[in-house]
Coordinates of C-alpha atoms and ligand atoms in Angstrom, one line a residue:
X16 CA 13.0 -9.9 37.8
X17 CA 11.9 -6.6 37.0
X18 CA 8.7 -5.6 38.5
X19 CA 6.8 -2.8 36.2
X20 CA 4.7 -2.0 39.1
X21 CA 8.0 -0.8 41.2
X22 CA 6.5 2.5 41.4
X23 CA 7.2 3.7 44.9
X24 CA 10.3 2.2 45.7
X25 CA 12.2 4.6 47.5
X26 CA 15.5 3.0 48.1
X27 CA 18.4 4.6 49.8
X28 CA 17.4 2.4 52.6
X29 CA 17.8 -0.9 50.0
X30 CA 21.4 -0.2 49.3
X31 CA 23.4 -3.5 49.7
X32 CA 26.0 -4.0 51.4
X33 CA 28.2 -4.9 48.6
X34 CA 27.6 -1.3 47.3
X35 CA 28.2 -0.1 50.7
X36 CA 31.7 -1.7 50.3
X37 CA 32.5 -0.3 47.3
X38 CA 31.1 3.0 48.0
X39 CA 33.8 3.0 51.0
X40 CA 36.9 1.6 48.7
X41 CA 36.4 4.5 46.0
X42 CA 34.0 7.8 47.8
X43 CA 32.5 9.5 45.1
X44 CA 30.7 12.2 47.3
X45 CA 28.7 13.8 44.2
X46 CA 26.9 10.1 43.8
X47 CA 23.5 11.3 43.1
X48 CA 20.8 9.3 45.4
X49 CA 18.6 7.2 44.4
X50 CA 15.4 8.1 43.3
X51 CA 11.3 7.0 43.4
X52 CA 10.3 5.3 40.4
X53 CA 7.2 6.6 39.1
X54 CA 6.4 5.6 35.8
X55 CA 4.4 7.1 32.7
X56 CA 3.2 5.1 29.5
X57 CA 6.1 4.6 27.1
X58 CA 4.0 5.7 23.8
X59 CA 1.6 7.7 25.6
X60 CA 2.2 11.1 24.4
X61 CA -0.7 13.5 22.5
X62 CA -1.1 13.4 19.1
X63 CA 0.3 16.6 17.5
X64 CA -2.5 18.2 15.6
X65 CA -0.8 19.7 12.9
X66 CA 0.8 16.1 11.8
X67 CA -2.7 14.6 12.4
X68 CA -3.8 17.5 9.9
X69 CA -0.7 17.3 7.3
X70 CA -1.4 13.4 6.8
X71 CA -4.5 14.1 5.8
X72 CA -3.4 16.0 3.1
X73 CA -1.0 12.9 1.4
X74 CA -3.1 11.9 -1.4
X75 CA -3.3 8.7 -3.2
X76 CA -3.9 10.3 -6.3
X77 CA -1.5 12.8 -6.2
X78 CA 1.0 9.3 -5.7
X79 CA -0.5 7.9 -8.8
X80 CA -0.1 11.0 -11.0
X81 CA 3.8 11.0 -9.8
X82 CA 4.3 6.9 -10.4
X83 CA 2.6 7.8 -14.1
X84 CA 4.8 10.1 -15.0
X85 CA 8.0 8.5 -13.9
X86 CA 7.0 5.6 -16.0
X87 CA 6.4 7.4 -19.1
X88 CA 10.1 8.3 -19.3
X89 CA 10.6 4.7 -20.9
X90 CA 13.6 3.7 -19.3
X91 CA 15.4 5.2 -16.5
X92 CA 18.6 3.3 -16.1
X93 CA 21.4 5.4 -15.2
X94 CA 23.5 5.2 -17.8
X95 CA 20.9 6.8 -20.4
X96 CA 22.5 10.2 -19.4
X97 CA 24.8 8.9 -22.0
X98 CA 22.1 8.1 -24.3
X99 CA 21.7 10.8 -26.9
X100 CA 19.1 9.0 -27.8
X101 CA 17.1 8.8 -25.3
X102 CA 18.3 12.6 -24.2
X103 CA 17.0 14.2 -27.6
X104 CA 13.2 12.3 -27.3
X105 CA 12.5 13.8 -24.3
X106 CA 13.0 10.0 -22.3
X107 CA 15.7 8.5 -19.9
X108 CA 17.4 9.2 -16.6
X109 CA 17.8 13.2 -17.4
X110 CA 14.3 13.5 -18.5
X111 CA 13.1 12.3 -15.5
X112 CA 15.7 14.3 -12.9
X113 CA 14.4 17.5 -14.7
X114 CA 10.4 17.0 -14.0
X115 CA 11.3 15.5 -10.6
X116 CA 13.4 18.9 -10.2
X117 CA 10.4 20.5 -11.2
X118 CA 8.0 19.3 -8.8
X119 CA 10.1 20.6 -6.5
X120 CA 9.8 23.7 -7.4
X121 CA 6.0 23.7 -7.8
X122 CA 5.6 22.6 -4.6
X123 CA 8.1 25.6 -3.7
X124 CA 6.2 27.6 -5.2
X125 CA 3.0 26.7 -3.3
X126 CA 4.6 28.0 -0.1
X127 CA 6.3 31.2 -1.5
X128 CA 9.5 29.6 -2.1
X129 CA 10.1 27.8 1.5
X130 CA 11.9 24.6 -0.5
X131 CA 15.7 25.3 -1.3
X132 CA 15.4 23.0 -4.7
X133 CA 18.9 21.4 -5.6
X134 CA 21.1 19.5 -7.6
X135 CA 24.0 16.8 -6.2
X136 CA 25.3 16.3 -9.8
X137 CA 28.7 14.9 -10.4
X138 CA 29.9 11.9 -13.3
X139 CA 30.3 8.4 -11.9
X140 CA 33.7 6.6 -12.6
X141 CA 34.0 3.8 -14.5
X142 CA 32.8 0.2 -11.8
X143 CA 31.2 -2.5 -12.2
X144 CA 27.9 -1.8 -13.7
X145 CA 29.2 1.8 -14.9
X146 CA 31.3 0.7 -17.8
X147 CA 32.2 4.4 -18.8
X148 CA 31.8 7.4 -17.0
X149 CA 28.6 8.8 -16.1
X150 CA 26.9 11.3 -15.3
X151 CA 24.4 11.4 -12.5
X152 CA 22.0 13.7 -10.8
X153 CA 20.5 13.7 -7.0
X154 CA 17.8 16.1 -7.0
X155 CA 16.5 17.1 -3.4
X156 CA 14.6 20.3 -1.7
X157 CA 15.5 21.3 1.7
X158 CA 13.0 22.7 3.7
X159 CA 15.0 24.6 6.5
X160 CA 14.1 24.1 10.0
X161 CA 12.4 27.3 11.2
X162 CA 14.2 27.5 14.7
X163 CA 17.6 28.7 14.1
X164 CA 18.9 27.0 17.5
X165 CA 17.8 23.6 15.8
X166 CA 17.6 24.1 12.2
X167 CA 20.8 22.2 11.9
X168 CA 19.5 18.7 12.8
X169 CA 18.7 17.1 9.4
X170 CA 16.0 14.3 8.7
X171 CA 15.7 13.1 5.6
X172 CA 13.6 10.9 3.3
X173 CA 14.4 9.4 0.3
X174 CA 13.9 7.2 -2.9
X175 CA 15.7 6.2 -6.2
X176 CA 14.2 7.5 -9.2
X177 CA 16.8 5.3 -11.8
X178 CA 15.2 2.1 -13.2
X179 CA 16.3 -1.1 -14.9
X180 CA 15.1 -4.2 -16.8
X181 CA 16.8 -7.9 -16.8
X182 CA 20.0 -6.2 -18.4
X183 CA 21.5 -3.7 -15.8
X184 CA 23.1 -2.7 -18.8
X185 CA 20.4 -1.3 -20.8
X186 CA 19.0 1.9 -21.7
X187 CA 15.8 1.8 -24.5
X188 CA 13.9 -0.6 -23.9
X189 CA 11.2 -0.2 -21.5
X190 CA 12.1 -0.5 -18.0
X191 CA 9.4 1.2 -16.1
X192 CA 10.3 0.9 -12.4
X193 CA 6.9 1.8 -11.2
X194 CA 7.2 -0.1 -7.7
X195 CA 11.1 -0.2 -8.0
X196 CA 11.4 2.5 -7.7
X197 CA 9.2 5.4 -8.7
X198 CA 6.9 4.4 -5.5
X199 CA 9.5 5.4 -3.3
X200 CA 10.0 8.2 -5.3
X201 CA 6.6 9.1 -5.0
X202 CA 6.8 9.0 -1.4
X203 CA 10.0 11.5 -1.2
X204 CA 7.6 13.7 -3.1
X205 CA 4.2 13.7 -1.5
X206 CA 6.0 14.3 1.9
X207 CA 7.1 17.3 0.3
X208 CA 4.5 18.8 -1.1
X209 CA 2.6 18.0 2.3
X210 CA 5.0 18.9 4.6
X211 CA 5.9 22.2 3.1
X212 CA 3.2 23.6 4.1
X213 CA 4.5 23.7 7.9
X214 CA 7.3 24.9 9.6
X215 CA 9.0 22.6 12.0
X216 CA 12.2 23.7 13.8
X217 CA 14.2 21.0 12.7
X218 CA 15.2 21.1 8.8
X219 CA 13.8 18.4 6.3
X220 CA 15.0 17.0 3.4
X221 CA 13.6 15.2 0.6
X222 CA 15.6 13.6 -1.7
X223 CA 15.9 11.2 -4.9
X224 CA 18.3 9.8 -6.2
X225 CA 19.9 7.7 -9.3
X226 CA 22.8 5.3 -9.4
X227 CA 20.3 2.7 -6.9
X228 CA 20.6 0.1 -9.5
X229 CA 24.4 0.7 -10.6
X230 CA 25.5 0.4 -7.1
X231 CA 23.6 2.3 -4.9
X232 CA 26.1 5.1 -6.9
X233 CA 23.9 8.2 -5.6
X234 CA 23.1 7.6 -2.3
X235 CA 26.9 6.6 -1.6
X236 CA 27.7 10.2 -3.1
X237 CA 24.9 12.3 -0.9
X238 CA 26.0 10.6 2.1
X239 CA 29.7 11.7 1.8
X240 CA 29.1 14.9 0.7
X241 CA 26.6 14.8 3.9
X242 CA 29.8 13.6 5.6
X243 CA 32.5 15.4 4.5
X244 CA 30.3 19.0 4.8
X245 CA 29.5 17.7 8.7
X246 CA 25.4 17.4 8.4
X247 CA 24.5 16.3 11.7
X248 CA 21.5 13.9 9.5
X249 CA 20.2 12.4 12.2
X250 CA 17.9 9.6 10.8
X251 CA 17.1 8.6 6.9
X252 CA 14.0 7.1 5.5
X253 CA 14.7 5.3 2.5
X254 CA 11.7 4.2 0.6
X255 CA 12.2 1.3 -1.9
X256 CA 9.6 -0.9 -3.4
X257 CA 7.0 0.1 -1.5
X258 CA 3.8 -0.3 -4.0
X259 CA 1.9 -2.7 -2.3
X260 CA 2.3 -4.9 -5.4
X261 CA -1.1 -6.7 -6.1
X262 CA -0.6 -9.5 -8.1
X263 CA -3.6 -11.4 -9.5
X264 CA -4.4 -14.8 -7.6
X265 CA -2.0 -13.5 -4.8
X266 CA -3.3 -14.4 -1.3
X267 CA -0.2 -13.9 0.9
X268 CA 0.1 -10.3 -0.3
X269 CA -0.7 -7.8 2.8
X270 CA -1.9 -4.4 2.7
X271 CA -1.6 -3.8 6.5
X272 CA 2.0 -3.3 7.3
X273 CA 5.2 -2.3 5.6
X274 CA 8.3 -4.3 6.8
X275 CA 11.3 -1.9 7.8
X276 CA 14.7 -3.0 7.7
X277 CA 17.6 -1.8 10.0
X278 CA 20.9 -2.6 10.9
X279 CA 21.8 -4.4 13.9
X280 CA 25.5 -3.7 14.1
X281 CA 26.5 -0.4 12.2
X282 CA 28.3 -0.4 9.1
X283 CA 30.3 2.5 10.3
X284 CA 31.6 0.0 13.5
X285 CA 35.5 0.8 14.1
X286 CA 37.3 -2.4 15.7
X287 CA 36.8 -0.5 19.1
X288 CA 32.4 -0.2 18.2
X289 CA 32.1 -3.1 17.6
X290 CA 34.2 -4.3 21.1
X291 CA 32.3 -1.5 23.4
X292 CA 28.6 -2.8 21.6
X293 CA 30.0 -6.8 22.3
X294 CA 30.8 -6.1 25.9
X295 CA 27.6 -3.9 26.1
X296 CA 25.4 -6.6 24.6
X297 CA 24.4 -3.4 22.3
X298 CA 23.8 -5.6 19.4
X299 CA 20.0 -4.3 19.0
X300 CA 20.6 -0.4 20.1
X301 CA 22.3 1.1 16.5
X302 CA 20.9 4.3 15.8
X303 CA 19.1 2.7 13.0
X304 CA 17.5 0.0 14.9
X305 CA 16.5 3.2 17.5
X306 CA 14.9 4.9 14.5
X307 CA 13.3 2.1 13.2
X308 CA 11.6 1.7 17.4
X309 CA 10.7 5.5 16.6
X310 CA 8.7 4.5 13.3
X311 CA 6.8 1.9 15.1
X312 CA 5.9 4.0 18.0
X313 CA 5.4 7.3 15.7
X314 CA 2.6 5.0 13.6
X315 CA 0.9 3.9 16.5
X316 CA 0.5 7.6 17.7
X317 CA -0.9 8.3 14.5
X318 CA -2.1 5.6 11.9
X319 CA -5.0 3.3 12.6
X320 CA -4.7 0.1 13.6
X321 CA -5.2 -1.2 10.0
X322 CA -1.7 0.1 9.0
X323 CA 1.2 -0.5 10.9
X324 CA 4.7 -1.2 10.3
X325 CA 6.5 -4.4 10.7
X326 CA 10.1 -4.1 12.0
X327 CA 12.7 -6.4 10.6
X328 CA 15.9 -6.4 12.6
X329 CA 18.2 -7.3 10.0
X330 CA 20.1 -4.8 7.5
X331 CA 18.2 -6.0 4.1
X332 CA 16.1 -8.4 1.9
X333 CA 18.9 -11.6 1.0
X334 CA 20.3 -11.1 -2.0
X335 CA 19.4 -7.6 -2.3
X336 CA 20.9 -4.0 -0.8
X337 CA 19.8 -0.7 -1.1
X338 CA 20.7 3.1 -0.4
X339 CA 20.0 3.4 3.2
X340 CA 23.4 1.0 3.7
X341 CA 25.5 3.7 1.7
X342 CA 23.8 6.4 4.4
X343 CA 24.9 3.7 7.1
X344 CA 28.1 3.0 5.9
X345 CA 28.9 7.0 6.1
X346 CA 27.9 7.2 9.9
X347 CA 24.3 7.9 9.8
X348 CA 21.2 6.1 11.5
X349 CA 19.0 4.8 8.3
X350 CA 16.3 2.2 7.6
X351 CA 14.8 1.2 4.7
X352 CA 10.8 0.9 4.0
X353 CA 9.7 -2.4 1.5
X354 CA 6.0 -3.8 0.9
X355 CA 5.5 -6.7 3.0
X356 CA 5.7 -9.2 0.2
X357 CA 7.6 -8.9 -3.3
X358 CA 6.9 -10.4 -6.6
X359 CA 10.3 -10.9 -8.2
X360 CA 8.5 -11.0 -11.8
X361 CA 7.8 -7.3 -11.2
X362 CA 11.3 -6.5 -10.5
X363 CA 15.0 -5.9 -12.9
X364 CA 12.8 -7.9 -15.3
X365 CA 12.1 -7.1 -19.1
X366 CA 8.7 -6.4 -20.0
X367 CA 7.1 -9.9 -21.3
X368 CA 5.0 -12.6 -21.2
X369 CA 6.3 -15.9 -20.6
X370 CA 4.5 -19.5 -20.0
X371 CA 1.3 -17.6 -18.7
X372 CA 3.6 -15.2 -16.4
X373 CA 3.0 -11.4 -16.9
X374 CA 6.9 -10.2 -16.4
X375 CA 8.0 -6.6 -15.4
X376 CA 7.7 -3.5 -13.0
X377 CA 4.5 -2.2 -14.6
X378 CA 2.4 0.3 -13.1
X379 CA -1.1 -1.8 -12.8
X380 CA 0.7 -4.0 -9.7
X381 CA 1.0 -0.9 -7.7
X382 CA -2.0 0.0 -5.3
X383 CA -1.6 3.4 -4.8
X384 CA -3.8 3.4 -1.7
X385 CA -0.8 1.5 0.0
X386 CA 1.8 3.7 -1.0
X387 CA -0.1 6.6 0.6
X388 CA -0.5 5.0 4.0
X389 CA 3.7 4.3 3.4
X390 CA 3.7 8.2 2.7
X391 CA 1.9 9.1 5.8
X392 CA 4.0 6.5 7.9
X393 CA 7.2 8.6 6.7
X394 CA 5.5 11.8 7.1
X395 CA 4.3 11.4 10.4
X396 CA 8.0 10.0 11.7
X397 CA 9.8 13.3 9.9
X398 CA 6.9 15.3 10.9
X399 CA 7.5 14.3 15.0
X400 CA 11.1 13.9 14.5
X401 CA 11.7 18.0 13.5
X402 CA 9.1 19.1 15.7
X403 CA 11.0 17.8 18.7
X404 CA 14.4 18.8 20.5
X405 CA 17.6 17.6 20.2
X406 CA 18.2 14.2 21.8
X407 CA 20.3 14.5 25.0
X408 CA 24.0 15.0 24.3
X409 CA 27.0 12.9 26.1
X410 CA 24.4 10.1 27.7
X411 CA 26.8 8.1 30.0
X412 CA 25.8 5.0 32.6
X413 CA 28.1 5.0 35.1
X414 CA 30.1 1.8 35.6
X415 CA 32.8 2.6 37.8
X416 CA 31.7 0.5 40.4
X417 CA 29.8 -2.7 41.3
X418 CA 26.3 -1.7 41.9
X419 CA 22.4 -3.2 41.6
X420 CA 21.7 0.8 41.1
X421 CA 21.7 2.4 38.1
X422 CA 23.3 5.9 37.5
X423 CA 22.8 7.5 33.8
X424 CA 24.1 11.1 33.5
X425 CA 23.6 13.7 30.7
X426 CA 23.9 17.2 29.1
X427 CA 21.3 19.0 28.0
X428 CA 19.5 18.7 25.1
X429 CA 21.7 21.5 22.9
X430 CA 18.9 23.8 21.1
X431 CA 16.5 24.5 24.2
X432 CA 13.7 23.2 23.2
X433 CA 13.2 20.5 25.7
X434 CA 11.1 20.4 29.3
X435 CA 11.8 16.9 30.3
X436 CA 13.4 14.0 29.7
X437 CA 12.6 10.7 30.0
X438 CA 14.7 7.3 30.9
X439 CA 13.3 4.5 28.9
X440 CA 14.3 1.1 29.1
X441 CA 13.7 -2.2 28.5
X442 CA 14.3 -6.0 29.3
X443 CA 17.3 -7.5 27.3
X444 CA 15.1 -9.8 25.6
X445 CA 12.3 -7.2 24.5
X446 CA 12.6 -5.8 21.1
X447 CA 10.3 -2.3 21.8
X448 CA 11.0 0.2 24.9
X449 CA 8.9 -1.2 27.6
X450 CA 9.4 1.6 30.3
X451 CA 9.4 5.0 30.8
X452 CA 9.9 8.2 33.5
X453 CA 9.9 11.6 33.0
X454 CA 12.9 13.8 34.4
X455 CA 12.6 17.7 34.6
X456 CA 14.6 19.3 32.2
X457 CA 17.1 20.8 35.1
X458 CA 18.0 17.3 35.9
X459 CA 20.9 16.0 34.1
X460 CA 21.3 12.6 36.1
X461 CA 19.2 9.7 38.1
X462 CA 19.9 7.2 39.8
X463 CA 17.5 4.4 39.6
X464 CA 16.9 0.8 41.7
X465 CA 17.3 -0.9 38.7
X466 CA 20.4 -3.2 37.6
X467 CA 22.2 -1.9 34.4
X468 CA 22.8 -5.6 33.9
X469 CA 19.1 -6.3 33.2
X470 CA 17.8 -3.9 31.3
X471 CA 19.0 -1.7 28.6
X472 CA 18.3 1.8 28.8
X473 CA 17.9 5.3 26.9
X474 CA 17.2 8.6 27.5
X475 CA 14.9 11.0 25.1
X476 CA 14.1 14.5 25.5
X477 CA 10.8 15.4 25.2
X478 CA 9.2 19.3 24.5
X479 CA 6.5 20.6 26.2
X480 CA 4.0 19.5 23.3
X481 CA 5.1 15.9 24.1
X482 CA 7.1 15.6 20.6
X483 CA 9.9 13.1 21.9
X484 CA 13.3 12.9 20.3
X485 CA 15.1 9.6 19.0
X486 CA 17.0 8.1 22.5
X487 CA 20.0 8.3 23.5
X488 CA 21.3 4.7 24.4
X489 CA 24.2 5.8 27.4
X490 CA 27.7 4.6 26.7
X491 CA 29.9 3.5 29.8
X492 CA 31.4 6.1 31.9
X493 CA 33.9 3.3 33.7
X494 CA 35.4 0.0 31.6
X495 CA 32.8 -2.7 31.1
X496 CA 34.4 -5.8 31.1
X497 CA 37.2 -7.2 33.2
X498 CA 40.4 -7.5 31.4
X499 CA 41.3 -11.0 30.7
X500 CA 40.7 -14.3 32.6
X501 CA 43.2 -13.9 35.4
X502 CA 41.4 -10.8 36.3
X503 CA 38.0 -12.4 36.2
X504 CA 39.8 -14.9 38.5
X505 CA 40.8 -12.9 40.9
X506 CA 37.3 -11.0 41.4
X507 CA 35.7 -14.6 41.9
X508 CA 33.5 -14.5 38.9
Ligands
LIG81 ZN1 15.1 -0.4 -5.7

């Protein structure tokens, strides 16, 4: 097994002969050598003082005021844009786009205009829960990365600012959505009124949108558009149900972690993804389950102890879905943020009471204490994430030939911004990046006395500051898997 004390193994001299052999069939006279191990801590890096600052700043009661207000527009299903209504008292799904579009632009404001605020408006065709067409507004501020070399890198965090009751259908009576989903709401916000206040090189973007509840109708929209234009949108945060919700008498209820959900096999897999990841045993190494590692390891750098996330390695809640997946479904890496325990009587229900049961998503079960430390979980992860370089481009692991070596090539991280970069790995059976080594940023390959068949590995660049990007996880530069069982005959497998 794999020895993390294997420090100082230098190893040309450990070659087998089996690699010998193969060596002499196929010379490859560029093989790079291989190399001393000398490792560093895998989460060890320095705080960054101006995220440690800008989380300071997320405040609860700034959370609360922004929950309020979303609940008092009444009812903000979706299809009250048709509600005339609803339009002409002020109340609905277009009342509340408008103030949510005007926050924006306070906070804009507050930093001499540094948030491009904007609409994604188009009408949503008639489908299942849409029964004529609709009109619908995403409402996001961009703040543009400040380095134009990596300005084009996009992370983004969202939350669904529609609402619903027990009728999906329904547009008047009250459907507050103050956990479903005006907390996540909040938290698109408060990250950027915070954040705007800073300049990071990488560009950020803060969104909410409608259409959750009709079919994740929004989100499905953004992300195409995001496709279609070519955002490179490198990770998504999508913030749903995240108040904490404190229900009298509840003991299982925790206030210490929120769960957050990603995808094990992408949703964007081709026929051919989903063989390479098979033959890889890359079942646990999407992008999203890579970002979701980054969350964990971004909120130990920089929560307490008495908040941390809990990853779940699965796509979503049963039974329930939810706008990261349309993100995920359009190519992107994206997890989703949930409380750690959910009261379905607070949820798509009416307003009511009901054989001693208090029904409906009302704003007195949300502890706004807990939706700040979700705020400063996100805000820390999009904080590190833009402040760092691009991740390595083109991250191959050489498997031309039977070896016990490892060989992992690369190309530099595109944007200059990085001065190492480090080869992370782990055992197959580990879910977090146990392992770590730091390459200088001239170096675009190792070799390492490791077997590629134990271990899965990545490679991150890293700036001098210590802000790491997401990993890379290398994809084959050779064929993986033997071709069929007379092959695997032949070879004496
Ligand atoms: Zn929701």
């Amino acid at each position: 097994m794999l020895s993390s004390k294997q420090r100082t193994v230098l190893f040309a001299s450990l070659m087998s002969c089996s690699m010998v052999s193969v060596a002499q069939q196929a010379p490859q006279p560029s093989m790079p050598q291989p190399v001393a191990l000398a490792e560093v801590g895998v989460d060890s890096t320095e705080p960054d003082t101006q995220i440690v600052e800008a989380l300071k700043q997320i405040s609860s009661e700034r959370i609360q005021a922004t929950i309020e207000k979303l609940v008092t527009f009444k009812n903000r299903n979706t299809l009250s844009s048709n509600d005339q209504q609803m339009i002409s008292q002020g109340l609905g799904v277009t009342a509340a786009a408008k103030w949510i579009q005007q926050e924006f632009e306070s906070y804009s404001k507050a930093c001499a205009g540094c948030l491009q605020v904007k609409t994604d408006f188009f009408v949503q065709p008639v489908a299942t829960r849409v029964p004529t067409p609709t009109p619908l507004t995403n409402v996001y501020a961009i703040l543009q990365g400040s380095d134009p070399q990596n300005a084009k890198r996009i992370y983004l965090v969202t939350g669904h600012y529609d609402s619903r009751n027990s009728d999906t259908l329904n547009t008047k009576d009250p459907a507050p959505g103050a956990n479903d989903d005006a907390s996540g709401t909040a938290v698109s916000l408060e990250c950027a009124r915070v954040l705007s206040r800073y300049k990071f090189p990488a560009t950020l973007i803060f969104l909410s949108v409608a259409g959750e509840e009709q079919g994740l109708d929004g989100a499905k929209h953004f992300a195409q558009m995001a496709r279609q234009q070519g955002w490179d949108v490198e990770a998504v945060l999508n913030n749903d149900i995240v108040g904490g919700n404190t229900t009298p008498g509840d003991t299982q209820q925790r206030k210490d972690t929120v769960r957050v959900f990603s995808e094990g096999l992408p949703a964007s897999a081709k026929p051919e993804d989903v063989t390479r990841i098979r033959n890889l045993g890359g079942e646990n190494d999407s992008a999203s389950r890579e970002l979701a590692r980054y969350v964990r390891s971004t909120a130990k750098e920089y929560l307490p102890n008495e908040f941390q996330p809990t990853l779940i390695f699965r796509r979503d809640r049963f039974l329930r879905g939810g706008d990261h997946t349309a993100f995920n479904e359009e190519g992107f890496g994206g997890v989703r943020f949930t409380e750690f325990r959910e009261d379905f009587h607070h949820q798509h229900q009416d307003v009511r009471m009901e054989n001693g049961i208090e029904y409906g998503d009302l704003t007195k079960f949300v502890d706004f204490a807990y939706v700040a430390n979700v705020a400063r979980v996100n805000a820390a992860t999009l904080a590190s994430l833009a402040s760092a370089p691009a991740p390595a481009a083109n991250v191959r692991i050489d498997t031309r030939g039977l070896t016990n070596d490892t060989t992992l090539t690369w190309e530099a991280s595109p944007g200059g911004a990085a001065t190492r970069y480090q080869v992370i790995w782990r055992e197959t059976d580990q879910p977090y990046w146990q392992h770590a080594m730091n390459v200088t940023a001239n170096s675009t390959s190792i070799t390492l006395p490791i077997s590629k068949d134990n271990v899965i590995f990545g490679v991150r660049a890293v700036d001098a500051k210590g802000h790491s990007s997401l990993p890379v996880v290398p994809r084959p530069s050779g064929r993986i898997e033997v071709p069929g069982r007379a092959a695997a005959a032949s070879s004496g497998m």
